[in-house]
């Protein structure tokens, strides 16, 4: 299945982003955009700079050059907290859950930006604090149902198998009801069944909530199936950008994946 | 009745989020509180109050305070003695300079002063972690030791440097009896302990734990490290400060800066580690354990030695005490960082399955 949907509103655009660590050029002069409502994939061999790109988008890395325009506001860099407030959610390549907390608490923490009652009411846990907790619990339970993780609600996430941890991490990101969701290899290390589940969740999130998704994935089958457009990076440079069919026929991309020397 | 949640259906999120979701737990807690408030005052000797109950109650509160910071927010602190001292001396100064204030109001206000000082010494935590932060909080300890010894204004220019608490009274009642001392401390500890429990299971507590477990991920989902860390320092120091005020006014009556030395900081840290990092109940268990162990050893070791024909002096007992503490700390740090509280919840888990082990 290749999807052909058309989008016209740009949600995020990166322009001429360059990032280096000491002598290592992780990204050089990268530009691309993400349209509102689409599923955008970033692919490339190991060390191509994919994770670094996401880190620039949500303000975890600060590019030395270039600009990021998100929802019409142009910035040379974001701050992580600012990105979260602006509706950019994120999962990590190496799971970054709060290991000492339960599934429920992890996902509830995803709603922290929307929870406002102060310490005083928190200490009493009556009135506004109690109401707020229940209101947000309802939203979180909805996400738990959606991701089919009811049975592990109260389990400390450190005890969960890898595949479920990835799912909880997605839940935590969804809890913030992001407009743009950045997923760093959400299906890495999963078996076929788990991958199918995860694909279904990604597609459903995109369909049901209209969330724009930018994902990094190594499984070409998955990428070609679910994404609307694909960016290809290699050694920090952009070597391809287009709909899956174009990418499949792109000689530079084929060479990069086959390891043709530069 | 088996200890079990089966059959206890929760019809609302409110019920599921209750502080003790299992009915048997609720019954045990209410029963314990009833005993503490209604039975203990009629059966306990003055010695037990002074040697066991009052110290356990007040130090539990201080340990809860430290646990908020160390166990929930993951910020190591060796400055708890300092924050107790700030609470105590602030309460003292308020009572001297504003004599119309009730002493217990002074203690509460002393907690707020400690919270302010805690925030100030918490600022380095925005930059440094772990061992380096421990050193920075140690600076708070040495600074407090120095300030309360050398800056005479804090001790109201008493020549000896030792200061006295105001007479304890409220609404015209004299509260200086051991029973009254105990009950007042218990009210403070229960009310503030409950407040702490409420905070740690709400959104602020989750932000603390998020910072503890993975600060980078926390920041990326919108937790502000500054807000989370400084509120943890504030709440922690408030609780420790109130405990310091109680320790000074209610337990000691008159005291010198040495009452809040680095030894106190370490003692509280041991309570938290042995009791269980990240557990309110654990803080209480740890405080009880550390207060009771020396008393137990003093009673048990000499007769035990006599059985083998050894004469065990008090000095030897205190050496044993240090050795046992040392061994326990190492044991808990390596084997069970969640301390006594964890052992307790494992026991409950077993009980939940009992008598059908599979
Ligand atoms: N924090 C950092 N410090 C130093 N170098 C870094 C850092 N982060 C990334 N790099 C370097 O930048 C380059 C790109 O790394 P990045 O993690 O973005 O690759 P990737 O495409 O995500 O690879 P993978 O498929 O293995 O996840 C690599 O050479 C990496 O070593
Ligand atoms: Mg990567």
XYZ file of C-alpha atoms and ligand atoms in Angstrom:
652
model
C 0.000 0.000 0.000
C 1.393 3.348 -0.909
C -0.623 6.234 0.261
C -1.125 9.271 -1.835
C -2.546 12.034 0.227
C -1.999 15.683 -0.405
C -1.097 18.283 2.161
C -0.666 21.952 1.681
C -0.021 23.574 5.036
C 3.573 23.455 6.285
C 3.778 22.770 10.019
C 7.524 22.772 10.396
C 10.365 23.700 8.122
C 14.066 23.360 8.759
C 16.376 25.498 6.655
C 20.092 24.975 6.128
C 20.629 23.293 9.463
C 24.260 22.516 10.282
C 25.392 20.850 13.466
C 28.816 19.632 14.436
C 30.371 18.101 17.517
C 33.979 19.169 17.603
C 35.295 17.837 14.312
C 32.320 15.601 13.571
C 29.815 17.130 11.201
C 26.568 15.467 12.224
C 24.381 17.565 9.917
C 25.393 19.778 7.028
C 23.044 22.210 5.428
C 19.843 20.224 5.794
C 16.517 21.651 4.636
C 13.147 19.992 4.445
C 9.636 20.559 5.652
C 6.903 18.628 7.391
C 3.327 19.240 6.267
C 0.486 19.400 8.719
C -1.184 16.001 9.009
C 1.386 13.910 7.167
C 3.573 11.017 8.208
C 7.114 12.007 7.348
C 9.918 9.473 7.561
C 13.624 10.156 8.002
C 15.830 7.292 6.884
C 19.525 6.731 6.415
C 22.361 4.412 7.407
C 23.706 4.310 10.969
C 25.292 7.537 12.078
C 23.669 9.483 9.252
C 22.445 12.160 11.633
C 18.778 11.193 11.911
C 18.526 11.341 15.690
C 20.544 14.543 15.691
C 17.962 16.036 13.341
C 15.114 15.242 15.725
C 17.182 16.570 18.596
C 17.543 19.881 16.782
C 13.819 20.045 16.119
C 12.862 19.692 19.741
C 15.619 21.854 21.082
C 17.792 19.222 22.665
C 20.674 20.032 20.329
C 21.339 23.552 19.146
C 22.426 23.739 15.512
C 25.287 26.132 14.755
C 23.594 27.329 11.597
C 20.170 27.411 10.069
C 16.670 28.096 11.257
C 13.598 26.167 12.278
C 10.165 27.535 11.452
C 7.426 25.950 13.474
C 3.812 27.064 13.184
C 4.953 30.169 11.361
C 7.525 31.266 13.953
C 11.127 31.238 12.819
C 13.786 30.463 15.397
C 17.475 29.689 15.201
C 16.978 27.153 17.969
C 14.320 25.784 20.293
C 14.542 25.008 23.971
C 13.256 21.575 24.986
C 10.688 22.999 27.335
C 9.527 25.500 24.745
C 9.174 22.727 22.160
C 7.020 20.727 24.573
C 4.834 23.737 25.315
C 4.438 24.374 21.603
C 3.080 20.877 21.061
C 6.113 18.868 19.965
C 6.123 15.378 21.500
C 8.919 12.882 21.284
C 10.049 9.318 21.900
C 13.658 8.164 22.014
C 15.791 5.610 20.277
C 16.982 4.264 23.627
C 13.862 4.160 25.729
C 13.770 7.110 28.089
C 10.991 6.160 30.476
C 10.917 6.988 34.166
C 11.906 3.548 35.358
C 10.921 3.887 38.965
C 7.348 4.848 38.106
C 4.354 2.804 36.988
C 2.921 2.854 33.473
C 0.071 5.003 34.701
C 2.381 7.513 36.405
C 4.635 7.699 33.364
C 1.727 8.572 31.124
C 0.230 10.932 33.714
C 3.579 12.754 33.780
C 3.079 13.335 30.062
C 0.231 15.646 31.040
C 2.276 17.739 33.452
C 2.145 20.821 31.253
C -1.615 20.908 31.567
C -1.733 20.378 35.322
C -1.644 23.664 37.120
C -2.759 23.401 40.742
C -0.127 24.668 43.148
C 1.611 23.004 46.041
C -0.923 24.110 48.600
C -3.843 22.359 46.938
C -1.620 19.424 46.093
C -0.809 18.993 49.773
C -4.495 18.973 50.689
C -5.522 17.053 47.581
C -9.052 18.343 47.735
C -10.994 20.763 45.573
C -9.157 21.811 42.429
C -6.280 19.370 42.936
C -8.592 16.364 43.252
C -10.721 17.443 40.295
C -7.701 18.051 38.125
C -6.219 14.651 38.924
C -9.430 12.872 37.934
C -9.977 14.891 34.810
C -6.488 14.066 33.546
C -6.753 10.461 34.664
C -9.715 10.100 32.282
C -7.661 11.290 29.327
C -4.813 8.992 30.316
C -7.136 6.008 30.644
C -8.322 6.737 27.127
C -4.719 6.503 25.907
C -4.175 3.317 27.920
C -7.213 1.757 26.232
C -6.077 2.963 22.847
C -2.644 1.367 23.251
C -4.119 -1.776 24.825
C -1.956 -1.641 27.928
C -4.682 -1.823 30.595
C -3.109 -4.897 32.160
C 0.184 -3.154 32.968
C -1.309 0.056 34.297
C 0.206 -0.301 37.774
C 3.415 -2.129 36.847
C 6.730 -0.261 37.300
C 7.965 0.242 33.740
C 11.416 -1.080 34.587
C 9.854 -4.537 34.831
C 8.188 -4.455 31.412
C 9.510 -6.186 28.298
C 11.092 -3.960 25.667
C 8.149 -3.900 23.264
C 5.723 -2.762 25.951
C 8.140 -0.114 27.167
C 8.181 1.363 23.675
C 4.401 1.413 23.772
C 4.323 3.158 27.154
C 6.775 5.730 25.862
C 4.450 6.412 22.953
C 1.613 6.741 25.477
C 3.584 9.277 27.486
C 4.209 11.352 24.366
C 0.546 11.098 23.323
C -0.606 12.224 26.756
C 0.596 15.713 25.948
C -1.699 15.685 22.884
C 1.112 16.885 20.648
C 0.564 18.457 17.265
C 3.871 17.121 16.016
C 5.084 13.754 17.218
C 8.738 12.800 16.695
C 9.332 9.047 16.907
C 12.916 7.806 16.954
C 12.911 4.198 15.756
C 9.635 3.227 17.416
C 9.833 -0.298 16.020
C 13.502 -1.097 16.500
C 14.129 -4.444 18.139
C 10.528 -5.586 17.833
C 9.205 -8.823 16.415
C 6.814 -8.850 13.453
C 3.679 -8.834 15.572
C 4.853 -5.990 17.774
C 5.848 -4.041 14.683
C 2.405 -4.527 13.176
C 0.794 -3.303 16.372
C 3.055 -0.280 16.480
C 2.338 0.534 12.808
C -1.341 0.363 13.535
C -0.968 2.732 16.498
C 1.052 5.211 14.453
C -1.503 5.188 11.657
C -4.393 5.462 14.117
C -2.806 8.380 15.959
C -2.374 10.119 12.627
C -5.936 9.350 11.515
C -7.887 9.764 14.726
C -6.128 12.713 16.306
C -4.774 14.283 13.130
C -1.298 14.311 14.700
C 1.556 15.092 12.346
C 4.236 12.432 12.665
C 7.918 12.458 11.874
C 9.519 9.073 12.352
C 12.916 7.507 11.958
C 12.807 3.886 10.912
C 15.211 1.338 9.498
C 12.627 -1.182 8.282
C 12.125 -0.142 4.651
C 8.917 -2.158 4.329
C 7.361 -0.194 7.154
C 8.650 3.144 5.900
C 7.362 2.647 2.401
C 3.995 1.446 3.725
C 3.089 4.085 6.213
C 4.842 7.294 5.289
C 3.624 10.013 2.987
C 7.053 11.456 2.278
C 10.595 10.398 3.073
C 13.825 12.325 3.732
C 17.055 10.399 3.277
C 20.217 11.406 5.133
C 23.696 10.029 4.674
C 26.817 11.285 6.458
C 24.877 14.319 7.628
C 23.793 15.306 4.130
C 20.393 15.129 2.554
C 20.527 12.790 -0.431
C 16.867 12.295 -1.137
C 13.458 13.730 -0.393
C 10.119 12.678 -1.835
C 7.248 10.239 -1.857
C 8.185 6.585 -1.199
C 8.088 5.619 -4.882
C 10.566 8.336 -5.827
C 12.876 7.298 -2.998
C 12.804 3.668 -4.103
C 14.071 4.694 -7.532
C 16.633 7.245 -6.336
C 20.141 6.137 -7.336
C 21.958 8.063 -4.581
C 19.757 6.411 -1.977
C 20.324 2.961 -3.396
C 24.068 3.577 -3.402
C 24.043 4.827 0.193
C 22.235 1.718 1.323
C 24.434 -0.590 -0.684
C 27.493 1.147 0.693
C 28.958 2.492 -2.573
C 32.042 4.521 -1.690
C 31.898 8.273 -2.068
C -10.496 -12.321 55.971
C -7.605 -12.712 53.528
C -5.462 -9.726 52.659
C -6.648 -9.189 49.127
C -8.033 -6.645 46.756
C -10.279 -9.194 45.044
C -13.911 -8.221 45.311
C -12.977 -4.636 46.118
C -14.034 -3.122 42.831
C -13.236 0.470 42.224
C -16.112 2.191 40.592
C -14.353 5.502 40.121
C -10.887 6.864 39.485
C -11.271 8.651 42.771
C -11.490 5.328 44.612
C -8.583 3.940 42.616
C -6.471 6.964 43.473
C -7.275 6.796 47.185
C -4.277 6.992 49.452
C -4.713 3.358 50.588
C -6.682 1.606 47.849
C -6.903 -1.720 49.710
C -9.472 -1.832 52.528
C -7.273 -3.852 54.886
C -4.533 -1.231 54.601
C -6.994 1.486 55.478
C -8.122 -0.457 58.539
C -4.534 -1.030 59.696
C -3.603 2.621 59.291
C -6.677 3.876 61.117
C -6.080 1.341 63.882
C -2.437 2.399 64.241
C -3.396 6.053 64.445
C -6.096 5.249 67.004
C -3.548 3.407 69.130
C -1.003 6.218 68.763
C -3.459 8.915 69.785
C -5.843 7.141 72.168
C -4.042 4.198 73.745
C -0.378 5.191 73.992
C -0.987 8.219 76.256
C -2.534 5.957 78.881
C 0.024 3.204 78.982
C 3.434 4.661 78.240
C 6.067 5.665 80.795
C 7.892 8.970 80.772
C 11.105 7.168 79.839
C 9.498 5.657 76.728
C 8.260 9.065 75.663
C 11.648 10.702 76.018
C 13.820 7.879 74.765
C 11.655 6.396 72.053
C 8.376 7.921 71.018
C 9.098 11.631 70.783
C 12.422 11.134 68.943
C 10.852 8.625 66.555
C 7.939 10.915 65.766
C 9.992 14.073 65.217
C 12.820 12.380 63.326
C 10.248 10.597 61.149
C 9.061 13.993 60.024
C 12.622 15.085 59.273
C 13.274 11.821 57.421
C 10.127 12.326 55.341
C 11.510 15.750 54.478
C 14.848 14.354 53.383
C 13.132 11.563 51.477
C 11.171 14.103 49.457
C 14.449 15.514 48.241
C 16.605 12.419 47.990
C 14.155 9.605 47.429
C 11.599 11.360 45.256
C 13.579 14.047 43.483
C 16.926 12.249 43.455
C 18.939 15.175 44.836
C 21.530 14.033 47.348
C 21.700 16.205 50.447
C 24.038 16.209 53.383
C 22.604 19.443 54.726
C 19.555 18.214 56.621
C 21.114 19.076 59.967
C 21.521 22.637 58.720
C 17.882 22.902 57.694
C 16.804 21.542 61.080
C 19.006 24.182 62.687
C 17.527 26.932 60.534
C 14.015 25.810 61.517
C 14.953 25.705 65.180
C 16.779 29.039 65.348
C 14.194 30.784 63.210
C 11.452 29.570 65.555
C 13.565 30.691 68.527
C 14.158 34.155 67.101
C 10.517 34.582 66.215
C 9.498 33.627 69.729
C 12.030 36.047 71.244
C 11.324 38.965 68.955
C 7.586 38.496 68.615
C 6.722 37.132 72.065
C 2.987 37.328 71.441
C 3.296 34.508 68.869
C 2.347 31.042 69.996
C 5.446 28.770 70.086
C 3.859 26.325 67.655
C 3.139 29.112 65.219
C 6.821 30.020 65.546
C 7.742 26.426 64.683
C 5.567 26.493 61.558
C 6.968 29.845 60.476
C 10.454 28.483 61.164
C 9.615 25.812 58.587
C 8.955 28.510 56.011
C 12.257 30.208 56.795
C 13.997 26.845 56.347
C 12.181 26.432 53.033
C 13.595 29.765 51.867
C 17.112 28.822 52.912
C 16.592 25.410 51.293
C 15.708 27.047 48.000
C 18.854 29.174 48.173
C 21.057 26.141 48.784
C 19.108 24.231 46.146
C 20.129 26.599 43.380
C 23.429 24.785 42.716
C 21.388 21.639 41.968
C 20.332 23.301 38.726
C 23.909 22.917 37.575
C 25.472 20.046 39.463
C 24.448 16.534 40.406
C 25.310 13.616 42.637
C 28.593 13.823 44.445
C 29.161 17.503 43.629
C 25.709 18.429 44.873
C 26.358 16.474 48.066
C 29.433 18.658 48.580
C 27.418 21.821 47.985
C 24.819 20.808 50.567
C 27.646 19.962 52.925
C 28.605 23.605 52.584
C 25.122 24.488 53.882
C 25.865 22.324 56.895
C 29.184 23.979 57.687
C 27.768 27.407 57.043
C 24.914 26.789 59.509
C 27.311 25.381 62.115
C 29.411 28.485 61.789
C 26.563 31.011 61.638
C 24.701 29.799 64.709
C 27.902 29.557 66.714
C 29.479 32.853 65.674
C 26.682 35.256 64.784
C 25.489 36.136 68.240
C 22.316 37.806 67.056
C 20.883 34.406 66.162
C 21.280 33.219 69.747
C 20.054 36.545 71.123
C 23.501 37.271 72.659
C 23.190 34.597 75.340
C 26.692 34.335 76.840
C 26.858 30.523 76.725
C 25.490 30.225 73.194
C 22.854 27.855 74.512
C 19.257 29.000 74.071
C 15.958 28.073 75.709
C 12.626 27.370 74.108
C 9.642 29.447 75.250
C 7.166 27.700 77.548
C 4.933 25.447 75.485
C 1.315 26.393 75.718
C -1.690 26.833 73.484
C -5.086 28.374 74.219
C -4.107 28.694 77.860
C -3.256 25.010 78.239
C 0.168 24.027 79.482
C 1.697 21.582 77.003
C 4.968 20.816 78.732
C 4.137 17.326 79.985
C 5.717 14.403 78.113
C 2.272 13.226 77.006
C 1.435 16.650 75.615
C 4.869 16.865 73.970
C 4.285 13.542 72.314
C 0.770 14.339 71.133
C 1.750 17.713 69.724
C 4.665 16.196 67.816
C 2.422 13.427 66.570
C -0.150 15.892 65.257
C 2.568 17.798 63.377
C 4.073 14.605 61.972
C 0.773 13.039 60.908
C -0.644 16.172 59.312
C 2.564 17.106 57.486
C 3.330 13.485 56.607
C -0.092 13.213 55.014
C 0.477 16.452 53.127
C 3.809 15.109 51.862
C 2.155 11.876 50.771
C -0.476 13.873 48.890
C 2.143 15.931 47.109
C 4.238 12.957 46.046
C 1.264 11.187 44.510
C 0.140 14.268 42.604
C 1.568 16.029 39.582
C 4.318 17.824 41.455
C 5.503 14.517 42.913
C 5.490 12.947 39.471
C 7.641 15.791 38.190
C 10.109 15.166 41.011
C 10.284 11.480 40.196
C 10.636 12.230 36.499
C 13.651 14.424 37.268
C 15.033 11.670 39.489
C 14.597 8.895 36.926
C 15.669 10.730 33.780
C 16.056 14.462 33.860
C 16.603 14.848 30.118
C 13.404 13.033 29.180
C 11.554 14.970 31.862
C 12.623 18.249 30.355
C 11.588 17.128 26.895
C 8.049 16.383 28.035
C 7.828 19.811 29.562
C 8.960 19.420 33.171
C 10.894 22.505 34.205
C 13.952 21.257 36.088
C 14.175 24.509 37.994
C 10.599 24.368 39.226
C 10.780 20.671 40.083
C 14.095 20.821 41.917
C 13.428 24.028 43.811
C 9.957 22.918 44.937
C 11.545 19.684 46.163
C 14.146 21.673 48.084
C 11.444 23.956 49.466
C 9.059 21.217 50.602
C 11.896 19.104 51.935
C 13.462 21.947 53.883
C 10.083 23.040 55.186
C 9.416 19.602 56.673
C 12.955 19.302 58.003
C 12.769 22.832 59.399
C 9.529 22.122 61.244
C 11.085 18.931 62.588
C 14.061 21.042 63.730
C 11.738 23.448 65.533
C 9.955 20.576 67.238
C 13.246 18.939 68.147
C 14.456 22.159 69.765
C 11.267 23.383 71.434
C 9.552 20.122 72.299
C 12.283 17.532 72.720
C 15.394 19.416 73.835
C 13.942 22.502 75.532
C 17.361 24.136 75.505
C 20.061 23.514 72.965
C 23.352 24.497 71.345
C 24.315 24.494 67.668
C 25.967 21.093 68.138
C 22.452 19.600 68.374
C 22.205 20.008 64.609
C 25.663 18.987 63.519
C 26.723 16.939 60.537
C 26.051 13.828 62.632
C 22.370 14.671 62.459
C 22.569 14.990 58.676
C 24.135 11.560 58.405
C 21.662 10.056 60.843
C 18.750 11.295 58.723
C 20.395 10.019 55.588
C 20.801 6.569 57.146
C 17.147 6.597 58.136
C 16.132 7.307 54.576
C 18.431 4.688 53.080
C 17.534 1.960 55.554
C 13.851 2.855 55.534
C 13.615 3.128 51.775
C 14.306 5.847 49.231
C 11.093 7.133 47.706
C 8.725 5.968 50.434
C 6.929 7.975 53.109
C 6.278 4.832 55.147
C 9.943 3.912 54.752
C 11.004 7.212 56.322
C 9.017 6.347 59.438
C 10.329 2.776 59.544
C 13.887 4.039 59.103
C 13.518 6.608 61.883
C 12.053 4.009 64.238
C 14.772 1.541 63.386
C 17.632 3.949 63.951
C 16.250 5.265 67.214
C 15.467 1.790 68.508
C 18.606 -0.084 67.459
C 20.976 1.521 70.024
C 18.400 1.076 72.787
C 17.957 -2.541 71.815
C 21.699 -3.182 71.684
C 22.209 -1.550 75.072
C 19.634 -3.858 76.562
C 20.533 -7.005 74.691
C 24.314 -7.079 74.306
C 25.541 -7.054 77.943
C 23.376 -10.048 78.995
C 24.293 -11.807 75.765
C 27.997 -11.234 76.477
C 27.543 -12.449 80.044
C 26.352 -15.789 78.659
C 29.825 -16.291 77.203
C 31.568 -14.762 80.188
C 32.432 -11.495 78.358
C 31.957 -8.175 79.982
C 30.568 -5.781 77.408
C 30.994 -2.123 78.274
C 28.894 0.747 76.961
C 31.808 1.753 74.782
C 31.820 -1.676 73.157
C 28.077 -1.445 72.613
C 28.479 1.829 70.782
C 31.233 0.299 68.638
C 28.863 -2.519 67.776
C 26.254 0.068 66.923
C 28.537 1.751 64.388
C 29.519 -1.572 62.892
C 25.926 -2.710 62.527
C 24.883 0.599 60.975
C 27.774 0.434 58.559
C 26.951 -3.105 57.544
C 23.259 -2.306 57.149
C 23.891 0.758 55.019
C 26.120 -1.237 52.702
C 23.583 -4.052 52.629
C 20.648 -1.816 51.774
C 22.546 0.253 49.241
C 23.674 -2.838 47.374
C 20.859 -5.314 47.880
C 17.719 -3.324 48.472
C 17.851 0.408 47.750
C 14.170 0.611 48.539
C 14.900 -0.391 52.097
C 12.594 -1.640 54.801
C 9.599 -0.248 52.943
C 10.370 -2.573 50.051
C 10.736 -5.577 52.353
C 7.350 -4.643 53.757
C 5.720 -4.463 50.341
C 7.277 -7.790 49.341
C 5.728 -9.266 52.474
C 2.384 -7.767 51.475
C 2.738 -9.186 47.987
C 3.284 -12.640 49.499
C 0.316 -12.103 51.797
C -1.844 -11.203 48.834
C -1.228 -14.666 47.379
C -1.297 -16.520 50.681
C -2.402 -19.240 51.294
C -2.397 -20.186 47.633
C 1.201 -19.736 46.559
C 0.572 -19.950 42.802
N 26.040 14.216 21.723
C 26.927 13.902 20.756
N 28.244 14.135 20.930
C 29.133 13.828 19.961
N 28.814 13.297 18.787
C 27.517 13.025 18.551
C 26.508 13.308 19.525
N 25.301 12.939 19.023
C 25.552 12.450 17.797
N 26.865 12.497 17.508
C 27.504 12.061 16.241
O 26.746 12.576 15.193
C 26.620 11.616 14.157
C 25.161 11.345 13.860
O 24.574 10.654 14.963
P 23.038 10.312 15.056
O 22.809 9.683 16.388
O 22.254 11.501 14.743
O 22.875 9.216 13.925
P 21.612 8.334 13.536
O 21.349 8.601 12.119
O 20.518 8.543 14.492
O 22.204 6.869 13.678
P 21.510 5.518 14.193
O 20.797 4.942 13.036
O 22.693 4.695 14.596
O 20.630 5.884 15.319
C 27.394 10.379 14.605
O 28.661 10.421 14.044
C 27.471 10.558 16.086
O 28.636 9.965 16.589
Mg 19.575 7.453 15.903
